[in-house]
PDB file of C-alpha atoms in Angstrom:
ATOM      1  CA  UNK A   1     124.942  84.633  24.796  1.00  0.00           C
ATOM      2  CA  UNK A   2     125.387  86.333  21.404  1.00  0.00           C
ATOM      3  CA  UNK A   3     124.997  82.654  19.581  1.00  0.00           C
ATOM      4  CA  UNK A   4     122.257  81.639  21.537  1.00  0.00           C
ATOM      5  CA  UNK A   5     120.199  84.747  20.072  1.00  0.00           C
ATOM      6  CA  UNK A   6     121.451  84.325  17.147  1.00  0.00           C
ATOM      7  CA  UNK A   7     121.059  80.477  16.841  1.00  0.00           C
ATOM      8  CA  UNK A   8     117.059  81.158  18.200  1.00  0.00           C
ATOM      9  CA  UNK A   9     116.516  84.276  15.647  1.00  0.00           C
ATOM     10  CA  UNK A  10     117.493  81.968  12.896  1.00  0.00           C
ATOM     11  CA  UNK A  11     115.223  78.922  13.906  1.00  0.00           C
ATOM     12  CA  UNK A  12     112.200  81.757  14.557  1.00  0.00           C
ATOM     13  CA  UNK A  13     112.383  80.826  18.275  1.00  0.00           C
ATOM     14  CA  UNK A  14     112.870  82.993  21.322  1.00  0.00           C
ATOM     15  CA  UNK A  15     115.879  82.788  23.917  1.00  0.00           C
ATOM     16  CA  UNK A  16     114.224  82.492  27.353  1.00  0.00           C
ATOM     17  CA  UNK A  17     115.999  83.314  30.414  1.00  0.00           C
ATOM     18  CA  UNK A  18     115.009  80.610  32.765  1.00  0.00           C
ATOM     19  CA  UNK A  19     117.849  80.737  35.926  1.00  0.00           C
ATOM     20  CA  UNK A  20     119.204  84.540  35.920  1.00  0.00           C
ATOM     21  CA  UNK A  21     120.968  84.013  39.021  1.00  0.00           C
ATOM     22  CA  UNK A  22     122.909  80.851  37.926  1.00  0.00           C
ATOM     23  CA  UNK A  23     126.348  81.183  36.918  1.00  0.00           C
ATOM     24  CA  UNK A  24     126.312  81.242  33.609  1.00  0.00           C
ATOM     25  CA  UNK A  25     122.473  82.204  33.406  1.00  0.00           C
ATOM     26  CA  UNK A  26     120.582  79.313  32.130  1.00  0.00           C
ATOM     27  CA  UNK A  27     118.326  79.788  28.678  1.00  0.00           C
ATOM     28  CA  UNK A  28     116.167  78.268  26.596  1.00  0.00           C
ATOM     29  CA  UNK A  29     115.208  78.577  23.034  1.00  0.00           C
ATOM     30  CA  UNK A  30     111.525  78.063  23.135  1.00  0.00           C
ATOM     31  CA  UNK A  31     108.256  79.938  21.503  1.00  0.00           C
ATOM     32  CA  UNK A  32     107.361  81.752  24.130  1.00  0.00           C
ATOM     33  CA  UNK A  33     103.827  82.958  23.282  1.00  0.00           C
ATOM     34  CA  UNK A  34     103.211  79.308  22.713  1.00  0.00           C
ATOM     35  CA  UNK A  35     104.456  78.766  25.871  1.00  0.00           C
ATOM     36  CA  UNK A  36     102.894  81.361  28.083  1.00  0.00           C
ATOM     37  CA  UNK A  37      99.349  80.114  26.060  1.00  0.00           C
ATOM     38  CA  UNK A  38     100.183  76.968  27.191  1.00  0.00           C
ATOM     39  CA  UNK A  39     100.689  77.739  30.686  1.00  0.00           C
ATOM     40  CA  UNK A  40      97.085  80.364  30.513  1.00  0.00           C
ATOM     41  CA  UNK A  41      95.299  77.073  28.947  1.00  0.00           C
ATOM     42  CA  UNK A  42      96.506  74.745  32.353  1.00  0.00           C
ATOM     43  CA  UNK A  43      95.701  77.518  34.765  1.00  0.00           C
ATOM     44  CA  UNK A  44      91.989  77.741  33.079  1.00  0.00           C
ATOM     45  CA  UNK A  45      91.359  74.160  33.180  1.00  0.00           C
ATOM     46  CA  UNK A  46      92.770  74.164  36.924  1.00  0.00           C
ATOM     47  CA  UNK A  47      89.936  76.564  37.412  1.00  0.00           C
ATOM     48  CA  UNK A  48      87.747  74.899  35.656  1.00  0.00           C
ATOM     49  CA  UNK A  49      87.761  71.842  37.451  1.00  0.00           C
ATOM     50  CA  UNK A  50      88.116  73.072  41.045  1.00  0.00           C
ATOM     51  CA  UNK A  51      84.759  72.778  43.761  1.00  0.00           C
ATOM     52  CA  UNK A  52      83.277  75.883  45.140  1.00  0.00           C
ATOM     53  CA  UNK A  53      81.528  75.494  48.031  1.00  0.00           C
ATOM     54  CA  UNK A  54      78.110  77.393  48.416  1.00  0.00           C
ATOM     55  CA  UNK A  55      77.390  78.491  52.361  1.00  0.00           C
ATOM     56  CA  UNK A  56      73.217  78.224  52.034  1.00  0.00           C
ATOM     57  CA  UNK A  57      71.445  79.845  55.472  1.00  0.00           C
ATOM     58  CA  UNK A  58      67.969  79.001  56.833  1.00  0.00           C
ATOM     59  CA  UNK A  59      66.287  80.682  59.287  1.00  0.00           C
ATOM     60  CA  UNK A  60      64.003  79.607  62.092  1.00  0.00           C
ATOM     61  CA  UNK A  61      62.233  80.978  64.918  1.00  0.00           C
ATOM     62  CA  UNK A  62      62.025  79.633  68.584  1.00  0.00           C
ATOM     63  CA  UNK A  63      58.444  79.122  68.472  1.00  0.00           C
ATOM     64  CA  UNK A  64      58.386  77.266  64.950  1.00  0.00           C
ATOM     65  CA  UNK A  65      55.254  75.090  63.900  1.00  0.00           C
ATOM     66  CA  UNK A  66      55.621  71.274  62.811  1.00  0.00           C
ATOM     67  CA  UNK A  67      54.501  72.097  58.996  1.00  0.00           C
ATOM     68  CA  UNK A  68      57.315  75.189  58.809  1.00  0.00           C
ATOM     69  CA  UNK A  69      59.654  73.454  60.349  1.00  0.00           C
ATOM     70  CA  UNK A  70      59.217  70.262  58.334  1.00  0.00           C
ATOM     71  CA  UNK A  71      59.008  72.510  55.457  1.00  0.00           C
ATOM     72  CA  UNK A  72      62.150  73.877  56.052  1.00  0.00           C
ATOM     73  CA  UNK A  73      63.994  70.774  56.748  1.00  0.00           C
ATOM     74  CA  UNK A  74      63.429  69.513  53.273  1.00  0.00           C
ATOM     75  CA  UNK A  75      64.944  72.706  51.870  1.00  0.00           C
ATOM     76  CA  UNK A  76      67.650  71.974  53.695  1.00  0.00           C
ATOM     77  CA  UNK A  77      68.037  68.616  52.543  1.00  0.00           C
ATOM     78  CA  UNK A  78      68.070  69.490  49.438  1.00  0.00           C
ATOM     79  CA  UNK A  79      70.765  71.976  49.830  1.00  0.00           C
ATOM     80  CA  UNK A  80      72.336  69.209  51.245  1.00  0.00           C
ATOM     81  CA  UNK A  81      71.944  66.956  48.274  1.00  0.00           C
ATOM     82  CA  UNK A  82      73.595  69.454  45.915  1.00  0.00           C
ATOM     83  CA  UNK A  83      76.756  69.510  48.038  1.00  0.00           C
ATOM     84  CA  UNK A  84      76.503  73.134  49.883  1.00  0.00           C
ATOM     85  CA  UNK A  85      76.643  73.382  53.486  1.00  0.00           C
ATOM     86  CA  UNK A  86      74.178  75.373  55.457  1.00  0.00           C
ATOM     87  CA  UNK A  87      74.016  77.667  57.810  1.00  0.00           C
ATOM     88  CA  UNK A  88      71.276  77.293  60.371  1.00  0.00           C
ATOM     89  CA  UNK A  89      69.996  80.347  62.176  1.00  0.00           C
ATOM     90  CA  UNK A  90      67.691  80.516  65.172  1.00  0.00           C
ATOM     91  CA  UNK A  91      66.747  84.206  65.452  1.00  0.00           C
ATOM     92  CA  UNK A  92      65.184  85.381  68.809  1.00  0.00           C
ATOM     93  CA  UNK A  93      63.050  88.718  69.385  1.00  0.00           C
ATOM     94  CA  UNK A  94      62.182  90.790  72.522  1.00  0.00           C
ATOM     95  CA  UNK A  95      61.476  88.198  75.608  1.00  0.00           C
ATOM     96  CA  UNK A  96      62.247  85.156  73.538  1.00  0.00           C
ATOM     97  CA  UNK A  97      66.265  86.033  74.076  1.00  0.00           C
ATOM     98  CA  UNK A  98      64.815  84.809  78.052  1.00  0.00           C
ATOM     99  CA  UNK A  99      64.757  81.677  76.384  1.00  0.00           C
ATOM    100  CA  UNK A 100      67.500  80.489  74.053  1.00  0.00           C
ATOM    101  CA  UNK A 101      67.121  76.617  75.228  1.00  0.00           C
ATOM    102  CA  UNK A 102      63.456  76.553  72.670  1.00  0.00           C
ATOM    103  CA  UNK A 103      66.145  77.738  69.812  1.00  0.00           C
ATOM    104  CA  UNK A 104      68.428  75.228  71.444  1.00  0.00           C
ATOM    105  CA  UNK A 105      66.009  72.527  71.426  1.00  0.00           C
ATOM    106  CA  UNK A 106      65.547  73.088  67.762  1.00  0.00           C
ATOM    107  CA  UNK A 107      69.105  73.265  66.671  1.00  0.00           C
ATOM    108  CA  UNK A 108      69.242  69.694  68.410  1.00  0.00           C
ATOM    109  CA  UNK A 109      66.368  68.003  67.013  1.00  0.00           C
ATOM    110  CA  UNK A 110      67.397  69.078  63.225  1.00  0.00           C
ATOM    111  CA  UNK A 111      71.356  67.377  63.972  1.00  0.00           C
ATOM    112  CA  UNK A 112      69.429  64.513  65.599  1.00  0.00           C
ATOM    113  CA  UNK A 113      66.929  64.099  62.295  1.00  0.00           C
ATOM    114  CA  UNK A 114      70.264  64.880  59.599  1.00  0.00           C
ATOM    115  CA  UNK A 115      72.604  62.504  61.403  1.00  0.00           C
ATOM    116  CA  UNK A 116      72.700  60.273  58.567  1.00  0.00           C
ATOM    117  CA  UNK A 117      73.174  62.798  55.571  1.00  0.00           C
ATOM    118  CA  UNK A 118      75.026  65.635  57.534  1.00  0.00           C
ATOM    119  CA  UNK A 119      77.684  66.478  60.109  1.00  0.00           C
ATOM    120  CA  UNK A 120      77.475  69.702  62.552  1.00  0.00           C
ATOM    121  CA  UNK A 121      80.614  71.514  61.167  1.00  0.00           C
ATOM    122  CA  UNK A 122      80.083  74.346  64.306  1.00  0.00           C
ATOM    123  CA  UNK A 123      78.139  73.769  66.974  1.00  0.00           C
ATOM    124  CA  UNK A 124      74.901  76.129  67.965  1.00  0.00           C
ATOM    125  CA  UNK A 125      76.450  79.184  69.060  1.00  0.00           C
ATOM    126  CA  UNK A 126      74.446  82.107  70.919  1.00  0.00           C
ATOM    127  CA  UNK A 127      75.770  85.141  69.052  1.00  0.00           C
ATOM    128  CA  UNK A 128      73.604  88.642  70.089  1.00  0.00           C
ATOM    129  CA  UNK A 129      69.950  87.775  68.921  1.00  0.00           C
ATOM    130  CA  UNK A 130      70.649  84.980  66.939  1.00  0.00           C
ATOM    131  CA  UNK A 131      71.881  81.205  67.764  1.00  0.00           C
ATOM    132  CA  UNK A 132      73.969  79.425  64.456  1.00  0.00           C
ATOM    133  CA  UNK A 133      75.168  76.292  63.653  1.00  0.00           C
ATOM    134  CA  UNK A 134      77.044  74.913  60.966  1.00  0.00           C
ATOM    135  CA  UNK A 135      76.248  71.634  59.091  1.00  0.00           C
ATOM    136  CA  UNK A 136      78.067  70.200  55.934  1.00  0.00           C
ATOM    137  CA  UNK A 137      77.178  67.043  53.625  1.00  0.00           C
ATOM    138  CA  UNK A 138      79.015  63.783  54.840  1.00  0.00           C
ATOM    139  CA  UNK A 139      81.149  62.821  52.076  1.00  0.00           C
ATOM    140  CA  UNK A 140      79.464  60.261  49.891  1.00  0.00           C
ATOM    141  CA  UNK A 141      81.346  56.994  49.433  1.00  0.00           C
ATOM    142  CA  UNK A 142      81.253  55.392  45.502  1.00  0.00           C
ATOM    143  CA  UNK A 143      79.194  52.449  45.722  1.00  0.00           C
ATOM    144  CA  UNK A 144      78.973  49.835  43.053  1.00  0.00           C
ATOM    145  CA  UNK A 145      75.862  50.170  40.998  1.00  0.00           C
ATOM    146  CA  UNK A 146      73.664  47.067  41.389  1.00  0.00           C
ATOM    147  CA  UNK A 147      73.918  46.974  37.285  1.00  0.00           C
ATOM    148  CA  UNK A 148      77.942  45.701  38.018  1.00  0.00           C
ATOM    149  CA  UNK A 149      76.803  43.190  40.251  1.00  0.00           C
ATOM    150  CA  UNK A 150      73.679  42.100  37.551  1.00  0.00           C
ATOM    151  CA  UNK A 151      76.653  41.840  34.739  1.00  0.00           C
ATOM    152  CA  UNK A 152      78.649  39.575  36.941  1.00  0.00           C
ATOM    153  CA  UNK A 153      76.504  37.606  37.615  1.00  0.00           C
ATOM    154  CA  UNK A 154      75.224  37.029  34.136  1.00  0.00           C
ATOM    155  CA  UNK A 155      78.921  35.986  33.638  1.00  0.00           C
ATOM    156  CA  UNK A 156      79.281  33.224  35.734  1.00  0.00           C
ATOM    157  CA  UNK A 157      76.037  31.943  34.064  1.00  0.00           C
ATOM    158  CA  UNK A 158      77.344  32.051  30.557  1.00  0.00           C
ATOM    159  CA  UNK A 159      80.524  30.740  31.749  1.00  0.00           C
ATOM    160  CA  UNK A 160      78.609  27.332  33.456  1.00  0.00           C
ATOM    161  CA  UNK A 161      76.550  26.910  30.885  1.00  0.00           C
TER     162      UNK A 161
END
């Protein structure tokens, strides 16, 4: 142990204790700030690079008009575009709670009219005064741009001609 230190101290390295428990413990000569900014630098750019995903709510009412509700929809198609889900909320007041199938109703006709770009995560839910549902993005596939297919084809031209 004694010549390990020694052997680092004279190279201007430290002796790292890597396995304590191992008979004989197991070091390392190593820089050790170096090493622990190495290991800070990876755990930033694992940060970096990981997806947070944004919960975005809209609300509705059980006796919505066409234009709101149409207005609405596009905001939530858009929230859909940039990747967050959304949170759909039907909230009821006084004798509409009498009717939670108009809410319903709703709820079902957005699904039906998002099929294509979005997937009910929960389904509607009657919670107190208010009826949720959950939808997320569907996961978008990597197509090939039609600029590939426009290069190959250009060389199978040059190549007959």
């Amino acid at each position: 142990m004694r010549d390990a230190l020694r052997k680092a101290d004279d190279e201007g390295y430290d002796l790292v204790e890597i396995a304590p428990q191992a008979d004989p413990p197991v070091c390392k000569i190593m820089d050790y700030g170096k090493f622990r900014y190495e290991q800070s630098m990876k755990a930033k750019a694992a940060r970096k690079h990981q997806q947070k995903i944004e919960v975005k709510e809209m609300k509705f009412r059980p006796k919505v008009d066409i234009h709101d509700y149409n207005t609405k929809k596009k905001h939530i198609l858009r929230f859909l575009d940039a990747g967050a889900k959304v949170k759909v909320t039907i909230m009821f007041r006084g004798r509409e709670m009498a009717h939670p199938e108009l809410g319903l109703n709703i709820l079902v006709r957005l699904a039906e009219e998002l099929e294509d770009l979005a997937v009910i995560e929960n389904q509607p839910k009657l919670e107190g005064r208010n009826m949720h549902m959950l939808i997320s993005p569907l996961k978008k596939k990597p197509e090939k741009s039609a600029k590939a297919d426009d290069d190959s084809d250009t060389d199978k031209d040059s190549k007959e001609g």
